[in-house]
Short mmCIF file of N, CA and C in Angstrom, two decimals:
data_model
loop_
_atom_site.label_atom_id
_atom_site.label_comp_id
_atom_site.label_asym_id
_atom_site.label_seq_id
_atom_site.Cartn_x
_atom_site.Cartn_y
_atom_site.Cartn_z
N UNK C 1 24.29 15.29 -18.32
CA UNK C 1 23.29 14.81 -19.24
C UNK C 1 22.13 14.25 -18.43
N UNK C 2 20.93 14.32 -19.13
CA UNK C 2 19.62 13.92 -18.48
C UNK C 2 19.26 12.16 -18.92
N UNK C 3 19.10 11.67 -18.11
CA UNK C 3 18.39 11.04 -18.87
C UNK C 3 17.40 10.14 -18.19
N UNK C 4 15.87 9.94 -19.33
CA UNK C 4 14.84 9.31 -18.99
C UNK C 4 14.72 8.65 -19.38
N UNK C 5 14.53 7.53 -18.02
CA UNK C 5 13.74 6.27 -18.13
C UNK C 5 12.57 5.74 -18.43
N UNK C 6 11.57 5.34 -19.33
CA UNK C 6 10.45 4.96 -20.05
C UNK C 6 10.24 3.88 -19.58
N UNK C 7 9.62 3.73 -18.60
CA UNK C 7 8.96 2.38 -17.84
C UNK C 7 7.40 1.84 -17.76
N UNK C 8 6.58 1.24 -19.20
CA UNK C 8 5.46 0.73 -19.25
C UNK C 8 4.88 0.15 -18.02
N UNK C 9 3.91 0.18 -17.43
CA UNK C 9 3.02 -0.11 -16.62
C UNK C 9 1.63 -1.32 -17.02
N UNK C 10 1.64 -2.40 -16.89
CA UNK C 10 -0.08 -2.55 -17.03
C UNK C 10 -0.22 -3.57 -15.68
N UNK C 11 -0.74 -3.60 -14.66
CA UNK C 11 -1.49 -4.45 -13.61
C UNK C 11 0.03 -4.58 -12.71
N UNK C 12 1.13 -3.45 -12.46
CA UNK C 12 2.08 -3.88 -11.83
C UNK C 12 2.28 -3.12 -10.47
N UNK C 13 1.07 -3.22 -10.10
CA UNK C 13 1.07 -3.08 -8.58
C UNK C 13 1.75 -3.94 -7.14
N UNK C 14 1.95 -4.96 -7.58
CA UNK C 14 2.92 -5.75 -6.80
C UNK C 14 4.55 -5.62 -7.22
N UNK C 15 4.52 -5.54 -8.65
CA UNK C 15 5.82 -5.74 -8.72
C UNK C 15 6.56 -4.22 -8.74
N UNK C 16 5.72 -2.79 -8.81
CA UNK C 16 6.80 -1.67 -8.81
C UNK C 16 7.46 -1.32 -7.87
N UNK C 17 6.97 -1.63 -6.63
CA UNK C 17 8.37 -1.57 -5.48
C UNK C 17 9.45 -2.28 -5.65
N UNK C 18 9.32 -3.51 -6.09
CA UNK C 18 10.57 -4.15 -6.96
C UNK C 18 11.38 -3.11 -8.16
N UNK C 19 10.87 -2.84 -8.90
CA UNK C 19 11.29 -2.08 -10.01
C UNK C 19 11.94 -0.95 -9.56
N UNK C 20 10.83 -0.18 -8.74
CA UNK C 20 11.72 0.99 -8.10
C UNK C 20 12.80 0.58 -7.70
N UNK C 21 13.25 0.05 -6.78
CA UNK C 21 14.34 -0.55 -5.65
C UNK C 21 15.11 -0.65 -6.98
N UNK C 22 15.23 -1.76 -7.81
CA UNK C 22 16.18 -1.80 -8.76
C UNK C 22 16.34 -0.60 -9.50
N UNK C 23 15.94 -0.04 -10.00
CA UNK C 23 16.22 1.88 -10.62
C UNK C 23 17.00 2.14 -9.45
N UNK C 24 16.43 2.44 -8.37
CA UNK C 24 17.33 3.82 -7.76
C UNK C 24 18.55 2.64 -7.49
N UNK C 25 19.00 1.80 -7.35
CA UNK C 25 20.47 1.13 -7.15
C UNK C 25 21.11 1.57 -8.62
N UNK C 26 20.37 0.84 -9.55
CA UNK C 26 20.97 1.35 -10.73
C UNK C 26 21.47 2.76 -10.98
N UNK C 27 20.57 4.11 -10.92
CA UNK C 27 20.75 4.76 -10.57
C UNK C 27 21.84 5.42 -9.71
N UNK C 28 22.24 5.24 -8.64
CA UNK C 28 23.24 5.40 -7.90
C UNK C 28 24.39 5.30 -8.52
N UNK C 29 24.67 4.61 -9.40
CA UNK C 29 25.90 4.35 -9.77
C UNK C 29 26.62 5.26 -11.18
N UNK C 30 25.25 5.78 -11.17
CA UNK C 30 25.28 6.94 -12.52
C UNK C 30 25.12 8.79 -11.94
N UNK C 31 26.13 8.15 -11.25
CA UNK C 31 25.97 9.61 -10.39
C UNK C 31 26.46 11.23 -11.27
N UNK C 32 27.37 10.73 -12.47
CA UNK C 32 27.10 11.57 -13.63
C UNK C 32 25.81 12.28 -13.94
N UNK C 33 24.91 11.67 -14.12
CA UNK C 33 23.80 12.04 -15.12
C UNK C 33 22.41 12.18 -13.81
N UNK C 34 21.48 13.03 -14.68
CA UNK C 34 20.35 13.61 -13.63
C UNK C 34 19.11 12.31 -14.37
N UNK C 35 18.97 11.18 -13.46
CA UNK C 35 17.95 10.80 -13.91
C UNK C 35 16.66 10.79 -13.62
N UNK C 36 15.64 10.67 -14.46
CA UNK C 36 14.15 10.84 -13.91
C UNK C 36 13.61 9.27 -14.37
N UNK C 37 12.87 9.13 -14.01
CA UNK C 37 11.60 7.56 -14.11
C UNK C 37 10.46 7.98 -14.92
N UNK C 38 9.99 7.80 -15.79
CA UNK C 38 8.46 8.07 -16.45
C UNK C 38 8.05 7.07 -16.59
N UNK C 39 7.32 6.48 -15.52
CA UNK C 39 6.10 5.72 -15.75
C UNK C 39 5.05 6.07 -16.38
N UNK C 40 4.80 4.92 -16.95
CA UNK C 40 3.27 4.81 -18.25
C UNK C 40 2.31 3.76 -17.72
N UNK C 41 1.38 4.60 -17.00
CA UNK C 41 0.16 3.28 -16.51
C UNK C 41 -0.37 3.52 -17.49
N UNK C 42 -0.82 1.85 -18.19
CA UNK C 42 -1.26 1.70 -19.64
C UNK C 42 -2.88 1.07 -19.36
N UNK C 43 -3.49 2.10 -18.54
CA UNK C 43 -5.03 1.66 -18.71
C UNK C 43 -4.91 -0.20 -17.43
N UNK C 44 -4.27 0.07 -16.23
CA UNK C 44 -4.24 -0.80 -15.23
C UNK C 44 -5.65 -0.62 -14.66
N UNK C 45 -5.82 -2.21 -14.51
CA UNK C 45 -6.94 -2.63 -13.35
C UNK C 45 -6.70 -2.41 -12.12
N UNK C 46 -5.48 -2.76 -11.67
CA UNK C 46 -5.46 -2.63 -10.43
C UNK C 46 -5.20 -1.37 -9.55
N UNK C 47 -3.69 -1.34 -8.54
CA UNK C 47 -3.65 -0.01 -7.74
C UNK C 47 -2.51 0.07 -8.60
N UNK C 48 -2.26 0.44 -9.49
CA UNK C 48 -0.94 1.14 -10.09
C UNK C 48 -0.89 2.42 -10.34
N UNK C 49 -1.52 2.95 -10.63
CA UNK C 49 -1.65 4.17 -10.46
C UNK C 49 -1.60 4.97 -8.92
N UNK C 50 -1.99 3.98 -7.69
CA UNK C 50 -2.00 4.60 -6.34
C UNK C 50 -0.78 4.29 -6.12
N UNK C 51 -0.12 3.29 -6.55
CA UNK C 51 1.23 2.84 -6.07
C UNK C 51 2.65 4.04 -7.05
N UNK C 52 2.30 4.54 -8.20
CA UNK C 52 2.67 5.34 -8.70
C UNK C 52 3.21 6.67 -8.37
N UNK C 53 1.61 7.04 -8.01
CA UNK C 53 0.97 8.43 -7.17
C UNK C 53 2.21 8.86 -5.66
N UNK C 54 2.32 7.81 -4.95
CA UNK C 54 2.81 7.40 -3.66
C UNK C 54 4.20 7.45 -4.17
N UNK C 55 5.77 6.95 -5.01
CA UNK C 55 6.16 6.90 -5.70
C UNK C 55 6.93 8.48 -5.37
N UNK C 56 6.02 9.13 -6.73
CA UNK C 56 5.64 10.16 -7.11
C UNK C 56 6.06 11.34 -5.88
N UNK C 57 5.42 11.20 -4.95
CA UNK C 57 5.07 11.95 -3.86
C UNK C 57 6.50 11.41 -3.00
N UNK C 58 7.25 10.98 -2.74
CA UNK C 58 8.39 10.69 -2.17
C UNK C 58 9.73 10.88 -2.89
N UNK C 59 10.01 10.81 -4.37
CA UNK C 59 11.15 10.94 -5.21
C UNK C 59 10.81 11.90 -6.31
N UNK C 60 11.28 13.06 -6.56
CA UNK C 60 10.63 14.06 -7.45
C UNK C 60 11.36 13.40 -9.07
N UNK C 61 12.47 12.30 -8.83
CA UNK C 61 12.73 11.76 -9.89
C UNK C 61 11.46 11.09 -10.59
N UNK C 62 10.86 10.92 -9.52
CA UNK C 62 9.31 9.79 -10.69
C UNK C 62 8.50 10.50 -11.14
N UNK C 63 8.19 10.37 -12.36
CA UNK C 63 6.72 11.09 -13.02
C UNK C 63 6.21 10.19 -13.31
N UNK C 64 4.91 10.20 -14.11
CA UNK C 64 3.76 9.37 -14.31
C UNK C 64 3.06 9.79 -15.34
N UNK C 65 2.43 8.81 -16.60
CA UNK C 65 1.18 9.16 -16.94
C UNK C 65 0.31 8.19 -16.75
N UNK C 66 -0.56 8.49 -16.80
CA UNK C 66 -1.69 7.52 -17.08
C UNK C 66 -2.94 7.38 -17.94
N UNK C 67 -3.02 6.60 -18.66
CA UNK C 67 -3.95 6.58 -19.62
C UNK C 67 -5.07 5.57 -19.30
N UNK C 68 -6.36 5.68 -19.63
CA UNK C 68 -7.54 5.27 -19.06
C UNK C 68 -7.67 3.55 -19.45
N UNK C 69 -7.23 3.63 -20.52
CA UNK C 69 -7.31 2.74 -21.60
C UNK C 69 -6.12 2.33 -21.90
N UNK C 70 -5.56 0.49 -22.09
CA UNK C 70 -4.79 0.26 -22.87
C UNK C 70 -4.66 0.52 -24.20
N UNK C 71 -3.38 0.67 -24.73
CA UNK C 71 -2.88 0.60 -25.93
C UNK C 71 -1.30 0.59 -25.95
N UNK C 72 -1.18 0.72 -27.51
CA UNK C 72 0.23 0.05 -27.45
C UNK C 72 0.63 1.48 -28.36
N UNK C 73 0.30 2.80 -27.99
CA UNK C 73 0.99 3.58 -28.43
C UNK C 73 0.91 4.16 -27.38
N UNK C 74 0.51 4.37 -26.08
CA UNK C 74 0.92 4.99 -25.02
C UNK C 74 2.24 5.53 -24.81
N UNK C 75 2.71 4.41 -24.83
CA UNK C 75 3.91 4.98 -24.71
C UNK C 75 4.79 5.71 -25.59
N UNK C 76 4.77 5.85 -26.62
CA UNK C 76 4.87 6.07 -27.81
C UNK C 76 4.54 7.68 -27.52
N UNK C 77 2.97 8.08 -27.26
CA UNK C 77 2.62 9.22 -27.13
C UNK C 77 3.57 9.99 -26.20
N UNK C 78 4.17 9.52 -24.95
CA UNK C 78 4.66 9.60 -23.85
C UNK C 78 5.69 10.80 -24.17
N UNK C 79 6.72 9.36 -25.50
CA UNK C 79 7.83 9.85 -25.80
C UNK C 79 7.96 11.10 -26.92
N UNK C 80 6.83 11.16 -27.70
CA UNK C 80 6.55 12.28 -28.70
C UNK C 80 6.15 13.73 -27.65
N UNK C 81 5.95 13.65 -26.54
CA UNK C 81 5.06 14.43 -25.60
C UNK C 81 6.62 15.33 -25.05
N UNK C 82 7.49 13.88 -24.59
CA UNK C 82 9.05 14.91 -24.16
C UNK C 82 9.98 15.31 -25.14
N UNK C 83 9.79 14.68 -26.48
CA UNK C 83 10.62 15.22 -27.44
C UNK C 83 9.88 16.74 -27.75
N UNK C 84 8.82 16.91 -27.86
CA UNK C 84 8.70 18.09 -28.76
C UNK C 84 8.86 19.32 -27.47
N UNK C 85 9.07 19.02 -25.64
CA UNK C 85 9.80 19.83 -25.20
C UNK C 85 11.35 19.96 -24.87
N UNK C 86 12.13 18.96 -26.08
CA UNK C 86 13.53 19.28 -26.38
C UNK C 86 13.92 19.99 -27.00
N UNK C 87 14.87 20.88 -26.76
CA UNK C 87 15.45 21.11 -28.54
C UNK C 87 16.79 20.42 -28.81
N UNK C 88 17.21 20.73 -29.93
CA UNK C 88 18.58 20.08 -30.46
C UNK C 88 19.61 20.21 -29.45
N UNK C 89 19.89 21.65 -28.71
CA UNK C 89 21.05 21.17 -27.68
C UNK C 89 21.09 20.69 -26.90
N UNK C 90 19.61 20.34 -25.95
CA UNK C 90 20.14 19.49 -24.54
C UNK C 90 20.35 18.42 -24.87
N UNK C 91 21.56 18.25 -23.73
CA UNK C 91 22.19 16.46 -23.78
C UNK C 91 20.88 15.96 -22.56
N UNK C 92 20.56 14.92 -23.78
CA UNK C 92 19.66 14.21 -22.58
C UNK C 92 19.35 13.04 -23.34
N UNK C 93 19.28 11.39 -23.44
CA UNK C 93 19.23 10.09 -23.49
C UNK C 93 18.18 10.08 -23.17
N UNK C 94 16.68 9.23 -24.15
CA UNK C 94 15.82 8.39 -23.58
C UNK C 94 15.87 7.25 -23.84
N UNK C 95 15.56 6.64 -22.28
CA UNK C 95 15.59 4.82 -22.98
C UNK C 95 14.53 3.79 -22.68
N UNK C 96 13.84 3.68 -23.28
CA UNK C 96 12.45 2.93 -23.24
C UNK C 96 12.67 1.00 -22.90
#
């Protein structure tokens, strides 16, 4: 089974090396299941998106979006964006 992680973003350029580090331990222990990371930069000021990018480019588990602009359906869009490339049989868990 798949399953994705839904991880909101806004100004967390210091703290996603933290976050990461805790995923992939977590991770590890779910050696069952194929997991991926989807980060949602929600319209960040800072380097979150470079810290993302970088991320990204080292673990093919991380994806990213990014939106220019906050809002509070970002993520929301995110998750309507991977459902409508599901269909009914894959086993796959999202958890926001």
């Amino acid at each position: 089974m798949k399953i994705s992680l839904i991880i909101p973003c806004y100004n967390e350029e210091e703290a996603l090396p933290y976050i990461y580090e805790e995923l992939v331990k977590v991770s590890a222990t779910l050696s069952d299941y194929e997991i991926e990371y989807l980060f949602v930069n929600d319209g960040s000021k800072d380097h979150t998106l470079d810290k993302l990018k970088e991320l990204a480019a080292h673990d093919e588990r991380v994806k990213y979006f990014s939106f220019a602009e906050c809002s509070r359906w970002s993520v929301l869009r995110v998750l309507l964006f991977i459902m409508r490339g599901m269909s009914v049989l894959q086993e796959r868990a999202i958890i926001l």
